Amino acid sequence: MTAPFYFLSKNFEKESFEEQKCSICSGFLILTFLSYGAAAGPEGQAVHENPEWEKARQALASISKTQSATKTAQANRTTAQVCVLMCLLSVNGVLIYQLSFFPQINNLSPSAPAPSSCCPLNLPPRSPTSSEQPPPPPPPAIPPSPNSQYPLPQGQNSYNSMAYPNSDPNQMRGYNHGQGRPNYGQGYQTQNSYQLQQNNNQQQPQGQGQYGTGAGRGESNKNKNQKQQQQQQQQGGQGQQLWQRMKQAPGAAAVKFNIPKRTYVNQSFPPGEQPTGLAATPSSPAAAPAAPGGAQTRPQDWPQAMKEYVQRCFTACENEEDKDRTEKGLKEVLQKRLQDGSAYTIDWDREPLPELKAKQSRWEAVPTQRTLESSVGRGGGTGGSARGRGSGARLGHYRNVFSQRSPSSSSSGSSSRSPSPSHSRHRDRSSQRHRHSVLNCFIVGQIILPLTVRNHYYLKNKMLITFVLLHRNIDDANTTALGKKRKGGNAGLDFHDPNREAKKQSRAARFHNTKMRSEPLVLSINNLELPKEDLSWEDCPIVGTCQEITKIYLRLTCAPDPATVRPVSVLRKSLLAVKAHWKNHQDYPYACEQMKSIRQDLTVQGVRTEFTVEVYECHARIALEKGDHAEFNQCQTQLKALYKDHPSDNIGEFTAYRILYYIFTKNSGDITTELVYLTPALRADECVSHALSLRAAWALGNFHRFFQLYRRAPRMASYLIDKFVERERVIALKALLKTFRPDLPVEYVQSSLGFLCLDSCLAFLTGLGVTFFPSDPSKIDCKTSSACLAAS
Amino acid sequence: MAHITINQYLQQVYEAIDNHDGSFCAELLSFKHAHVANPRLQLSSPEEKCQQVLEVPYDEMVAAHLRCTYAVSNHDFVEAYKCQTLVVQYPYSVAQPFSLLSRALPVMFAVTLDLRIFANNAEQQLLKKGKGKQGDMLEKAAELLMGCFRVCASDNRAGIDDSKKWGMLFLINQLFKIYFKINKLHLCKPLIRAIDSSNLKDDYSMAQRVTYKYYVGRKAMFDSDYKPAEEYLSFSFQHCHRSSQRNKRMILIYLLPVKMLLGHMPSHQLLRKYDLMQFADVTKAVSEGNLLLLNEALAKHETFFIRCGIFLILEKLKIITYRNLFKKVYQLLKTHQLPLDAFLVALKMMQVDEVDIDEVQCILNYTDGKYMHKANPFPPLSSSS
């Protein structure tokens, strides 16, 4: 085991890698190496062969050249390849795990290829240095595209060639996740094939679809295990040649790494071809067999999970625009799915919501990016969960960085986070880790997008890639990649980056797009309501024509009709009539109704004169007499406002009533405000002064004086005092009982508490449960009574 | 600062936002800052400029602020108030940099404070024109502040250091100011409860706590809960910054009556120091049991006392005055059984009209019944419960 490791490191040195500087990466490296060593040992494959490494490099280089020459899309691929390569090198530990998951991923969602590990996040290949050196560990970036239509055979071949029969036992455990899918699981366990191989397997079906090589899944597994090269041949296609080259390096670990990259590359979506949604590609192996009945489009026939998925999609929409977009996207996707039958096999619970698309527009993404992001997300998620030890913690760390930097999680993240039954296994074991990994993949997704965008650029630059990033602490890389807005350079990043300006611009553009207002800003100040009296009646005066003296009160629900409104002259008669009727009949309901209708007519005509005051005063008195609080208070409020313009002789009376009412409500705050507005003249008013002294007596607990004043109450004040006189009597009685212990004459109570006659006093006392001395019923037993009162 | 151009100003705002410099941002949005007097910033339609420089929603916030400065320069406080309502809706409703507490709080403090002041001024203006109703504007402002308060109070997700709950007390104090002004003390209750149940209540800044206790103390006083009122107001008085003499005086205006009711008389020195000589006669009358003097003193400074809202409280000092008067009678007669007539004479001397023996009994009654004690019928007030 150690030997290969050393060898590798040597190799790296050759390549002028500074492993030490990149703590995390080196950690990964070591891990991988170890595992490789383990694998290699039994097989006898040496990781060390320099020549092979070289070959691999060359192969890669050639590939990249060819491809870059062709199209941008292809260019993408190449970059991706290189990136992946680098990624693998640097973080192969992680990658491996993820790869092991691919099967699942594929099954679940055909479109989701294996995601890149954390590396992609960190290292967007920034500097264009040596495209020639493929192996460098740096950033991998492109997640395999869902469309394996592009399968570069090479990639697969490379996998095959890498056959790692004996994988590290630990790793095996990690892979067990994959066992859910029998085929893959078998592949892993029985055959000891490397995860990468599994990857191949998974991808194979796709590849087969395209190339028509026809190897079944199971077959492919076997093939891999046994003779991967055969598979390669089967797959054939353009990739083959490349693949052949690669083949030669099978033994070398480095080569192996390279190969995986290719796979990725293959998977990397051809931009143009990519289906809009991840979901759109029905290429998953699992789906293939199920592909049968295409035509079932009736919603009833839809699988329940899918219906729920649709529902989820729509509930996730934030606005109409989103809905429209979702609808459109869903239609496409679902139709495809239904037609090829994959709708019945897909794990809809896991399917990311298409709404991603809308949000991703923010990333100025080409459609492909969406796919990328989501697929990566998914793949990363699974991979992460599978990945046991090394990466979990780090992922957690990433997450922190991530969440700090961009709290607004992209929808891809949330979608990948959605729980899926098939995941439950993993979750049981390591739910926490799973979560981390999910987050991680989510990060991956986000970062990758920009990367892909930039890929074009790289291609143009003949795929110049530096490994500088590799040397940087992954954390650093992460933060830089994530903290897009962060100002100031990172110390480690000062290598020359031709893309910097471009990146800056795109960043600025993004910023601009999202943040700046696109429509002219309008301060909606005028919409605010002012505390005006809404539509004052005085603004649209009506003069009534109705001559009826009496009128039934009806609450107005529309503009008043002058024909039903009485003019003031008639209203005067009405008031007199009501007063007379009240004196004779004391029919409050009738009086109240008539008064209200008079008030209404006055209001409607905007009449606010002495007559109005008179009407309100009259109504207030009637209401007070009958204890109608609501009407009384309405009138009081109106009177207060009316008195400002039309002070009447009764202003003191109603001010006094107001003070008394405040005593009733014990509202000392309002009393104080009332006191502020009392003019000396008003204070001199009989009613007001009475009310004030009553208040003073009440405040000081001078019951004697209080009840004296009560009995001398002017006008209708006693009606108001009646409201709280009982309350005060009880308090006074308690004091009396305390003072006069042991016995208190009832007569004294009657006189001091303001009872007019003994009977009412006795009724009051017995009502409170006061006990009298049996020997002398005219005296109250203070001791027992006070206890009784205290209890009540 | 006073003469910068609109573009310079916007640039400063932009940088403040970009650097998450909450306090500077707050300054740039506050009417306590000099820039509001800058005629170059007083634009009637600053929207376009703001839009060009600032992101959503800061553009609207700043545009509204600038429009507000324009309105204020025209002495149109109603308009200013309306603009300020636009400003106020932002600090917490946006998720971006302001979501972080240390950045958002100063801004929120600044703009809510201005909102209240404008509401007040706008109301005065409306009332002068005979429009609107007393308290309407302030009530509306209170509603807005309540909205902010709810946002703060319901922030349960953020960690304690970054929680919006740190904004609660400031908002509550602003609301108190409004509620006390419009006499809606009952609305204070839920706010007080919110603070009582908050685990941060002792960690807010001292200034905020002093203000809070001042209002809570006043409320307790109006509710006749003199003991807690004394506690709150004493805390407030003791912790109020020594340079805030005006505030200390305001606290004393309420602390003195409460203390007196509980039997602690203020020293002449204190009254002089804080220019509260209105209380001097009252203090003297109460401790001497000089009912006549007390009535005079109350009548003399009635306006002042009423405006402070303490007239009714001071009135209760009469009870203590009676007590002290009767104590003198007792000391003169030196007997443990006192004829009620003696009290009657004393009261008449104090020119209490229409007193009869029954009323004497009644007064004796409410002076606490302590006179029934033979050994020491008049224990020190402050020791009685």
mmCIF file of N, CA and C in Angstrom, chain A residues 408 485 487 511 515-526 528-533 667-673 675-677 683 695-696 699-705 708 712 732 735-736 738-740 748 751, chain B residues 14 18 47 51-57 59-60 63-64 67 78-79 82-83 85-86 96 126 131-132 136-137 140 183 222 302 306 309 311-312 315-316 318-319 353-356 358-359 361-363 365-366 368 371:
data_model
loop_
_atom_site.group_PDB
_atom_site.id
_atom_site.type_symbol
_atom_site.label_atom_id
_atom_site.label_comp_id
_atom_site.label_asym_id
_atom_site.label_seq_id
_atom_site.Cartn_x
_atom_site.Cartn_y
_atom_site.Cartn_z
ATOM 1 N N SER A 408 -29.847 32.797 0.642
ATOM 2 C CA SER A 408 -30.999 32.461 -0.167
ATOM 3 C C SER A 408 -30.674 31.214 -0.964
ATOM 4 N N LYS A 485 -19.277 37.790 -3.672
ATOM 5 C CA LYS A 485 -19.308 39.230 -3.515
ATOM 6 C C LYS A 485 -18.142 39.730 -2.692
ATOM 7 N N LYS A 487 -15.075 41.135 -1.242
ATOM 8 C CA LYS A 487 -14.086 42.013 -1.842
ATOM 9 C C LYS A 487 -12.700 41.570 -1.431
ATOM 10 N N PHE A 511 -25.416 41.006 -10.438
ATOM 11 C CA PHE A 511 -25.809 41.923 -9.387
ATOM 12 C C PHE A 511 -26.799 42.933 -9.923
ATOM 13 N N LYS A 515 -30.710 43.192 -8.666
ATOM 14 C CA LYS A 515 -30.929 44.135 -7.598
ATOM 15 C C LYS A 515 -31.535 45.457 -8.034
ATOM 16 N N MET A 516 -31.197 45.856 -9.203
ATOM 17 C CA MET A 516 -31.642 47.187 -9.556
ATOM 18 C C MET A 516 -33.083 47.148 -10.041
ATOM 19 N N ARG A 517 -33.733 48.195 -9.773
ATOM 20 C CA ARG A 517 -35.132 48.284 -10.157
ATOM 21 C C ARG A 517 -35.219 48.467 -11.662
ATOM 22 N N SER A 518 -36.071 47.709 -12.236
ATOM 23 C CA SER A 518 -36.155 47.802 -13.692
ATOM 24 C C SER A 518 -37.192 48.829 -14.118
ATOM 25 N N GLU A 519 -38.209 48.967 -13.291
ATOM 26 C CA GLU A 519 -39.212 49.958 -13.664
ATOM 27 C C GLU A 519 -38.985 51.227 -12.867
ATOM 28 N N PRO A 520 -39.474 52.310 -13.402
ATOM 29 C CA PRO A 520 -39.279 53.575 -12.700
ATOM 30 C C PRO A 520 -39.877 53.506 -11.301
ATOM 31 N N LEU A 521 -39.129 54.002 -10.407
ATOM 32 C CA LEU A 521 -39.580 53.976 -9.022
ATOM 33 C C LEU A 521 -40.662 55.029 -8.813
ATOM 34 N N VAL A 522 -41.712 54.616 -8.215
ATOM 35 C CA VAL A 522 -42.769 55.562 -7.898
ATOM 36 C C VAL A 522 -43.062 55.457 -6.426
ATOM 37 N N LEU A 523 -42.925 56.549 -5.767
ATOM 38 C CA LEU A 523 -43.248 56.542 -4.345
ATOM 39 C C LEU A 523 -44.760 56.594 -4.212
ATOM 40 N N SER A 524 -45.270 55.597 -3.592
ATOM 41 C CA SER A 524 -46.734 55.488 -3.540
ATOM 42 C C SER A 524 -47.282 56.256 -2.356
ATOM 43 N N ILE A 525 -46.830 57.450 -2.248
ATOM 44 C CA ILE A 525 -47.224 58.240 -1.089
ATOM 45 C C ILE A 525 -48.699 58.570 -1.103
ATOM 46 N N ASN A 526 -49.192 58.824 -2.255
ATOM 47 C CA ASN A 526 -50.565 59.304 -2.316
ATOM 48 C C ASN A 526 -51.582 58.236 -1.960
ATOM 49 N N LEU A 528 -51.509 56.568 0.606
ATOM 50 C CA LEU A 528 -51.714 56.505 2.051
ATOM 51 C C LEU A 528 -52.958 57.284 2.445
ATOM 52 N N GLU A 529 -53.638 56.722 3.381
ATOM 53 C CA GLU A 529 -54.863 57.383 3.809
ATOM 54 C C GLU A 529 -54.537 58.492 4.785
ATOM 55 N N LEU A 530 -55.223 59.534 4.604
ATOM 56 C CA LEU A 530 -55.072 60.620 5.552
ATOM 57 C C LEU A 530 -56.222 60.524 6.534
ATOM 58 N N PRO A 531 -55.962 60.951 7.723
ATOM 59 C CA PRO A 531 -57.048 60.929 8.692
ATOM 60 C C PRO A 531 -58.044 62.044 8.446
ATOM 61 N N LYS A 532 -58.524 62.131 7.267
ATOM 62 C CA LYS A 532 -59.568 63.123 6.982
ATOM 63 C C LYS A 532 -60.904 62.515 7.333
ATOM 64 N N GLU A 533 -61.829 63.383 7.591
ATOM 65 C CA GLU A 533 -63.168 62.831 7.697
ATOM 66 C C GLU A 533 -63.500 62.443 6.263
ATOM 67 N N ASN A 667 -61.278 56.227 35.044
ATOM 68 C CA ASN A 667 -60.251 56.584 34.081
ATOM 69 C C ASN A 667 -59.555 57.870 34.520
ATOM 70 N N SER A 668 -58.550 57.690 35.359
ATOM 71 C CA SER A 668 -57.922 58.883 35.921
ATOM 72 C C SER A 668 -57.178 59.667 34.849
ATOM 73 N N GLY A 669 -56.715 58.965 33.837
ATOM 74 C CA GLY A 669 -56.001 59.660 32.758
ATOM 75 C C GLY A 669 -56.917 60.649 32.053
ATOM 76 N N ASP A 670 -58.130 60.187 31.731
ATOM 77 C CA ASP A 670 -59.060 61.066 31.033
ATOM 78 C C ASP A 670 -59.537 62.187 31.941
ATOM 79 N N ILE A 671 -59.659 61.870 33.203
ATOM 80 C CA ILE A 671 -60.058 62.944 34.119
ATOM 81 C C ILE A 671 -59.021 64.047 34.085
ATOM 82 N N THR A 672 -57.780 63.622 34.121
ATOM 83 C CA THR A 672 -56.712 64.622 34.105
ATOM 84 C C THR A 672 -56.787 65.476 32.852
ATOM 85 N N THR A 673 -56.971 64.820 31.707
ATOM 86 C CA THR A 673 -57.062 65.608 30.476
ATOM 87 C C THR A 673 -58.266 66.526 30.527
ATOM 88 N N LEU A 675 -59.467 67.845 33.128
ATOM 89 C CA LEU A 675 -59.126 68.951 34.023
ATOM 90 C C LEU A 675 -58.321 70.009 33.291
ATOM 91 N N VAL A 676 -57.466 69.546 32.386
ATOM 92 C CA VAL A 676 -56.624 70.508 31.669
ATOM 93 C C VAL A 676 -57.488 71.516 30.923
ATOM 94 N N TYR A 677 -58.588 71.042 30.379
ATOM 95 C CA TYR A 677 -59.383 71.918 29.519
ATOM 96 C C TYR A 677 -60.479 72.687 30.265
ATOM 97 N N ARG A 683 -65.412 75.864 35.630
ATOM 98 C CA ARG A 683 -65.286 75.323 36.977
ATOM 99 C C ARG A 683 -66.348 75.913 37.901
ATOM 100 N N ARG A 695 -65.707 64.233 42.707
ATOM 101 C CA ARG A 695 -64.529 63.472 42.300
ATOM 102 C C ARG A 695 -63.465 63.509 43.391
ATOM 103 N N ALA A 696 -63.270 64.697 43.984
ATOM 104 C CA ALA A 696 -62.265 64.817 45.032
ATOM 105 C C ALA A 696 -62.621 63.915 46.207
ATOM 106 N N ALA A 699 -61.948 60.428 45.245
ATOM 107 C CA ALA A 699 -60.545 60.087 45.159
ATOM 108 C C ALA A 699 -59.942 59.921 46.540
ATOM 109 N N LEU A 700 -60.401 60.709 47.499
ATOM 110 C CA LEU A 700 -59.809 60.637 48.829
ATOM 111 C C LEU A 700 -60.528 59.635 49.725
ATOM 112 N N GLY A 701 -61.551 59.059 49.222
ATOM 113 C CA GLY A 701 -62.274 58.083 50.045
ATOM 114 C C GLY A 701 -63.086 58.757 51.140
ATOM 115 N N ASN A 702 -63.459 59.983 50.902
ATOM 116 C CA ASN A 702 -64.269 60.693 51.881
ATOM 117 C C ASN A 702 -65.737 60.374 51.629
ATOM 118 N N PHE A 703 -66.135 59.219 52.123
ATOM 119 C CA PHE A 703 -67.477 58.727 51.798
ATOM 120 C C PHE A 703 -68.558 59.660 52.283
ATOM 121 N N HIS A 704 -68.320 60.162 53.473
ATOM 122 C CA HIS A 704 -69.340 61.026 54.042
ATOM 123 C C HIS A 704 -69.685 62.137 53.062
ATOM 124 N N ARG A 705 -68.627 62.782 52.600
ATOM 125 C CA ARG A 705 -68.856 63.894 51.684
ATOM 126 C C ARG A 705 -69.378 63.386 50.332
ATOM 127 N N GLN A 708 -72.990 62.797 50.607
ATOM 128 C CA GLN A 708 -73.699 64.085 50.723
ATOM 129 C C GLN A 708 -73.848 64.716 49.348
ATOM 130 N N ARG A 712 -77.118 65.611 46.714
ATOM 131 C CA ARG A 712 -77.348 66.979 46.248
ATOM 132 C C ARG A 712 -77.075 67.118 44.754
ATOM 133 N N ALA A 732 -67.319 51.799 51.135
ATOM 134 C CA ALA A 732 -67.555 52.590 52.337
ATOM 135 C C ALA A 732 -68.008 51.701 53.487
ATOM 136 N N ALA A 735 -65.241 50.068 55.209
ATOM 137 C CA ALA A 735 -64.520 50.966 56.100
ATOM 138 C C ALA A 735 -65.305 51.165 57.394
ATOM 139 N N LEU A 736 -66.607 51.316 57.244
ATOM 140 C CA LEU A 736 -67.440 51.532 58.422
ATOM 141 C C LEU A 736 -67.364 50.333 59.360
ATOM 142 N N LYS A 738 -65.078 48.317 59.718
ATOM 143 C CA LYS A 738 -63.771 48.263 60.358
ATOM 144 C C LYS A 738 -63.697 49.255 61.510
ATOM 145 N N THR A 739 -64.252 50.439 61.268
ATOM 146 C CA THR A 739 -64.140 51.491 62.262
ATOM 147 C C THR A 739 -65.074 51.276 63.452
ATOM 148 N N PHE A 740 -66.259 50.775 63.156
ATOM 149 C CA PHE A 740 -67.286 50.741 64.187
ATOM 150 C C PHE A 740 -67.322 49.434 64.957
ATOM 151 N N TYR A 748 -77.145 54.489 60.976
ATOM 152 C CA TYR A 748 -75.966 55.270 60.624
ATOM 153 C C TYR A 748 -75.504 54.949 59.202
ATOM 154 N N SER A 751 -77.773 56.739 56.767
ATOM 155 C CA SER A 751 -77.540 58.174 56.587
ATOM 156 C C SER A 751 -76.207 58.463 55.927
ATOM 157 N N TYR B 14 -24.833 54.374 -0.646
ATOM 158 C CA TYR B 14 -24.500 53.114 -1.297
ATOM 159 C C TYR B 14 -23.357 52.427 -0.564
ATOM 160 N N ASP B 18 -23.303 48.998 1.355
ATOM 161 C CA ASP B 18 -22.385 47.991 0.855
ATOM 162 C C ASP B 18 -21.445 47.522 1.952
ATOM 163 N N GLU B 47 -36.701 60.186 -7.064
ATOM 164 C CA GLU B 47 -36.798 58.754 -7.361
ATOM 165 C C GLU B 47 -35.774 58.305 -8.392
ATOM 166 N N GLN B 51 -32.842 55.590 -7.917
ATOM 167 C CA GLN B 51 -32.988 54.332 -8.650
ATOM 168 C C GLN B 51 -31.720 54.001 -9.408
ATOM 169 N N GLN B 52 -31.054 55.026 -9.860
ATOM 170 C CA GLN B 52 -29.854 54.780 -10.651
ATOM 171 C C GLN B 52 -28.713 54.249 -9.802
ATOM 172 N N VAL B 53 -28.677 54.682 -8.576
ATOM 173 C CA VAL B 53 -27.521 54.339 -7.762
ATOM 174 C C VAL B 53 -27.780 53.157 -6.846
ATOM 175 N N LEU B 54 -28.974 53.095 -6.321
ATOM 176 C CA LEU B 54 -29.210 52.130 -5.255
ATOM 177 C C LEU B 54 -30.041 50.951 -5.731
ATOM 178 N N GLU B 55 -29.893 49.898 -4.975
ATOM 179 C CA GLU B 55 -30.637 48.697 -5.302
ATOM 180 C C GLU B 55 -32.031 48.783 -4.702
ATOM 181 N N VAL B 56 -32.838 47.919 -5.184
ATOM 182 C CA VAL B 56 -34.135 47.718 -4.566
ATOM 183 C C VAL B 56 -33.876 47.057 -3.227
ATOM 184 N N PRO B 57 -34.510 47.416 -2.186
ATOM 185 C CA PRO B 57 -35.501 48.473 -2.059
ATOM 186 C C PRO B 57 -34.915 49.746 -1.492
ATOM 187 N N ASP B 59 -33.454 52.061 -2.852
ATOM 188 C CA ASP B 59 -33.746 53.244 -3.650
ATOM 189 C C ASP B 59 -35.030 53.897 -3.184
ATOM 190 N N GLU B 60 -36.004 53.057 -2.932
ATOM 191 C CA GLU B 60 -37.283 53.632 -2.505
ATOM 192 C C GLU B 60 -37.158 54.254 -1.114
ATOM 193 N N ALA B 63 -35.242 57.438 -1.501
ATOM 194 C CA ALA B 63 -36.040 58.418 -2.238
ATOM 195 C C ALA B 63 -37.108 59.001 -1.324
ATOM 196 N N ALA B 64 -37.740 58.123 -0.584
ATOM 197 C CA ALA B 64 -38.769 58.602 0.336
ATOM 198 C C ALA B 64 -38.155 59.527 1.377
ATOM 199 N N ARG B 67 -37.466 62.856 -0.259
ATOM 200 C CA ARG B 67 -38.727 63.576 -0.436
ATOM 201 C C ARG B 67 -39.189 64.139 0.906
ATOM 202 N N VAL B 78 -47.330 66.876 7.244
ATOM 203 C CA VAL B 78 -48.217 65.789 6.855
ATOM 204 C C VAL B 78 -47.569 64.985 5.734
ATOM 205 N N GLU B 79 -47.053 65.733 4.767
ATOM 206 C CA GLU B 79 -46.355 65.073 3.672
ATOM 207 C C GLU B 79 -45.118 64.344 4.197
ATOM 208 N N LYS B 82 -46.035 61.172 5.700
ATOM 209 C CA LYS B 82 -46.387 60.152 4.707
ATOM 210 C C LYS B 82 -45.125 59.554 4.094
ATOM 211 N N CYS B 83 -44.155 60.411 3.808
ATOM 212 C CA CYS B 83 -42.897 59.895 3.260
ATOM 213 C C CYS B 83 -42.209 58.986 4.273
ATOM 214 N N THR B 85 -43.457 57.204 6.502
ATOM 215 C CA THR B 85 -44.063 55.875 6.610
ATOM 216 C C THR B 85 -43.477 54.944 5.563
ATOM 217 N N LEU B 86 -43.135 55.503 4.422
ATOM 218 C CA LEU B 86 -42.517 54.661 3.399
ATOM 219 C C LEU B 86 -41.130 54.214 3.832
ATOM 220 N N GLN B 96 -32.061 41.564 2.931
ATOM 221 C CA GLN B 96 -30.639 41.656 2.608
ATOM 222 C C GLN B 96 -29.766 42.159 3.750
ATOM 223 N N LEU B 126 -52.389 69.526 11.323
ATOM 224 C CA LEU B 126 -53.759 69.229 10.912
ATOM 225 C C LEU B 126 -54.745 69.875 11.869
ATOM 226 N N LYS B 131 -58.494 70.152 10.830
ATOM 227 C CA LYS B 131 -58.776 68.837 10.249
ATOM 228 C C LYS B 131 -58.331 67.762 11.222
ATOM 229 N N GLY B 132 -58.847 66.622 11.003
ATOM 230 C CA GLY B 132 -58.369 65.480 11.778
ATOM 231 C C GLY B 132 -58.792 65.552 13.230
ATOM 232 N N ASP B 136 -55.157 61.099 16.063
ATOM 233 C CA ASP B 136 -55.314 60.233 14.888
ATOM 234 C C ASP B 136 -53.981 59.875 14.259
ATOM 235 N N MET B 137 -53.201 60.905 13.996
ATOM 236 C CA MET B 137 -51.907 60.692 13.349
ATOM 237 C C MET B 137 -51.019 59.818 14.200
ATOM 238 N N LYS B 140 -51.950 56.301 14.095
ATOM 239 C CA LYS B 140 -51.518 55.630 12.865
ATOM 240 C C LYS B 140 -50.035 55.297 12.934
ATOM 241 N N ASN B 183 -53.012 59.203 25.662
ATOM 242 C CA ASN B 183 -53.807 58.718 26.779
ATOM 243 C C ASN B 183 -54.397 57.331 26.574
ATOM 244 N N PHE B 222 -50.067 55.673 37.771
ATOM 245 C CA PHE B 222 -51.451 55.981 37.405
ATOM 246 C C PHE B 222 -52.388 54.853 37.808
ATOM 247 N N GLU B 302 -51.598 74.398 40.046
ATOM 248 C CA GLU B 302 -52.516 73.412 39.479
ATOM 249 C C GLU B 302 -52.221 73.140 38.017
ATOM 250 N N ILE B 306 -51.408 69.563 36.713
ATOM 251 C CA ILE B 306 -52.362 68.897 35.824
ATOM 252 C C ILE B 306 -51.707 68.530 34.511
ATOM 253 N N GLY B 309 -49.910 65.639 34.792
ATOM 254 C CA GLY B 309 -50.735 64.478 35.090
ATOM 255 C C GLY B 309 -50.589 63.973 36.504
ATOM 256 N N PHE B 311 -51.650 65.825 39.226
ATOM 257 C CA PHE B 311 -52.510 66.546 40.171
ATOM 258 C C PHE B 311 -53.304 65.585 41.046
ATOM 259 N N LEU B 312 -53.852 64.599 40.404
ATOM 260 C CA LEU B 312 -54.688 63.668 41.157
ATOM 261 C C LEU B 312 -53.869 62.873 42.164
ATOM 262 N N GLU B 315 -53.122 65.101 45.039
ATOM 263 C CA GLU B 315 -54.314 65.294 45.840
ATOM 264 C C GLU B 315 -54.386 64.257 46.959
ATOM 265 N N LYS B 316 -53.874 63.096 46.644
ATOM 266 C CA LYS B 316 -53.928 62.033 47.655
ATOM 267 C C LYS B 316 -53.031 62.343 48.840
ATOM 268 N N LYS B 318 -53.318 64.645 50.560
ATOM 269 C CA LYS B 318 -54.188 65.193 51.611
ATOM 270 C C LYS B 318 -54.369 64.183 52.736
ATOM 271 N N ILE B 319 -54.426 62.948 52.358
ATOM 272 C CA ILE B 319 -54.636 61.926 53.373
ATOM 273 C C ILE B 319 -53.491 61.961 54.382
ATOM 274 N N ASP B 353 -64.355 73.280 54.864
ATOM 275 C CA ASP B 353 -65.744 73.726 55.028
ATOM 276 C C ASP B 353 -66.653 72.562 55.382
ATOM 277 N N GLU B 354 -67.684 72.938 56.020
ATOM 278 C CA GLU B 354 -68.797 72.013 56.234
ATOM 279 C C GLU B 354 -68.367 70.693 56.820
ATOM 280 N N VAL B 355 -67.464 70.766 57.753
ATOM 281 C CA VAL B 355 -67.090 69.509 58.386
ATOM 282 C C VAL B 355 -68.037 69.236 59.525
ATOM 283 N N ASP B 356 -68.419 68.018 59.687
ATOM 284 C CA ASP B 356 -69.143 67.648 60.890
ATOM 285 C C ASP B 356 -68.454 66.443 61.508
ATOM 286 N N ASP B 358 -69.233 63.498 61.763
ATOM 287 C CA ASP B 358 -69.246 62.267 60.966
ATOM 288 C C ASP B 358 -68.103 62.256 59.953
ATOM 289 N N GLU B 359 -67.908 63.435 59.404
ATOM 290 C CA GLU B 359 -66.842 63.484 58.411
ATOM 291 C C GLU B 359 -65.489 63.278 59.078
ATOM 292 N N GLN B 361 -64.935 61.405 61.539
ATOM 293 C CA GLN B 361 -64.823 59.945 61.668
ATOM 294 C C GLN B 361 -64.367 59.325 60.352
ATOM 295 N N CYS B 362 -65.001 59.815 59.321
ATOM 296 C CA CYS B 362 -64.691 59.263 58.015
ATOM 297 C C CYS B 362 -63.238 59.515 57.656
ATOM 298 N N ILE B 363 -62.793 60.722 57.892
ATOM 299 C CA ILE B 363 -61.407 61.052 57.562
ATOM 300 C C ILE B 363 -60.460 60.202 58.398
ATOM 301 N N ASN B 365 -61.038 57.488 59.505
ATOM 302 C CA ASN B 365 -61.126 56.139 58.974
ATOM 303 C C ASN B 365 -60.127 55.941 57.843
ATOM 304 N N TYR B 366 -60.156 56.861 56.923
ATOM 305 C CA TYR B 366 -59.300 56.590 55.777
ATOM 306 C C TYR B 366 -57.862 57.008 55.993
ATOM 307 N N ASP B 368 -56.269 55.519 57.793
ATOM 308 C CA ASP B 368 -55.690 54.187 57.938
ATOM 309 C C ASP B 368 -56.090 53.450 59.196
ATOM 310 N N TYR B 371 -54.962 55.073 64.151
ATOM 311 C CA TYR B 371 -55.120 55.835 65.386
ATOM 312 C C TYR B 371 -55.721 54.980 66.494
#
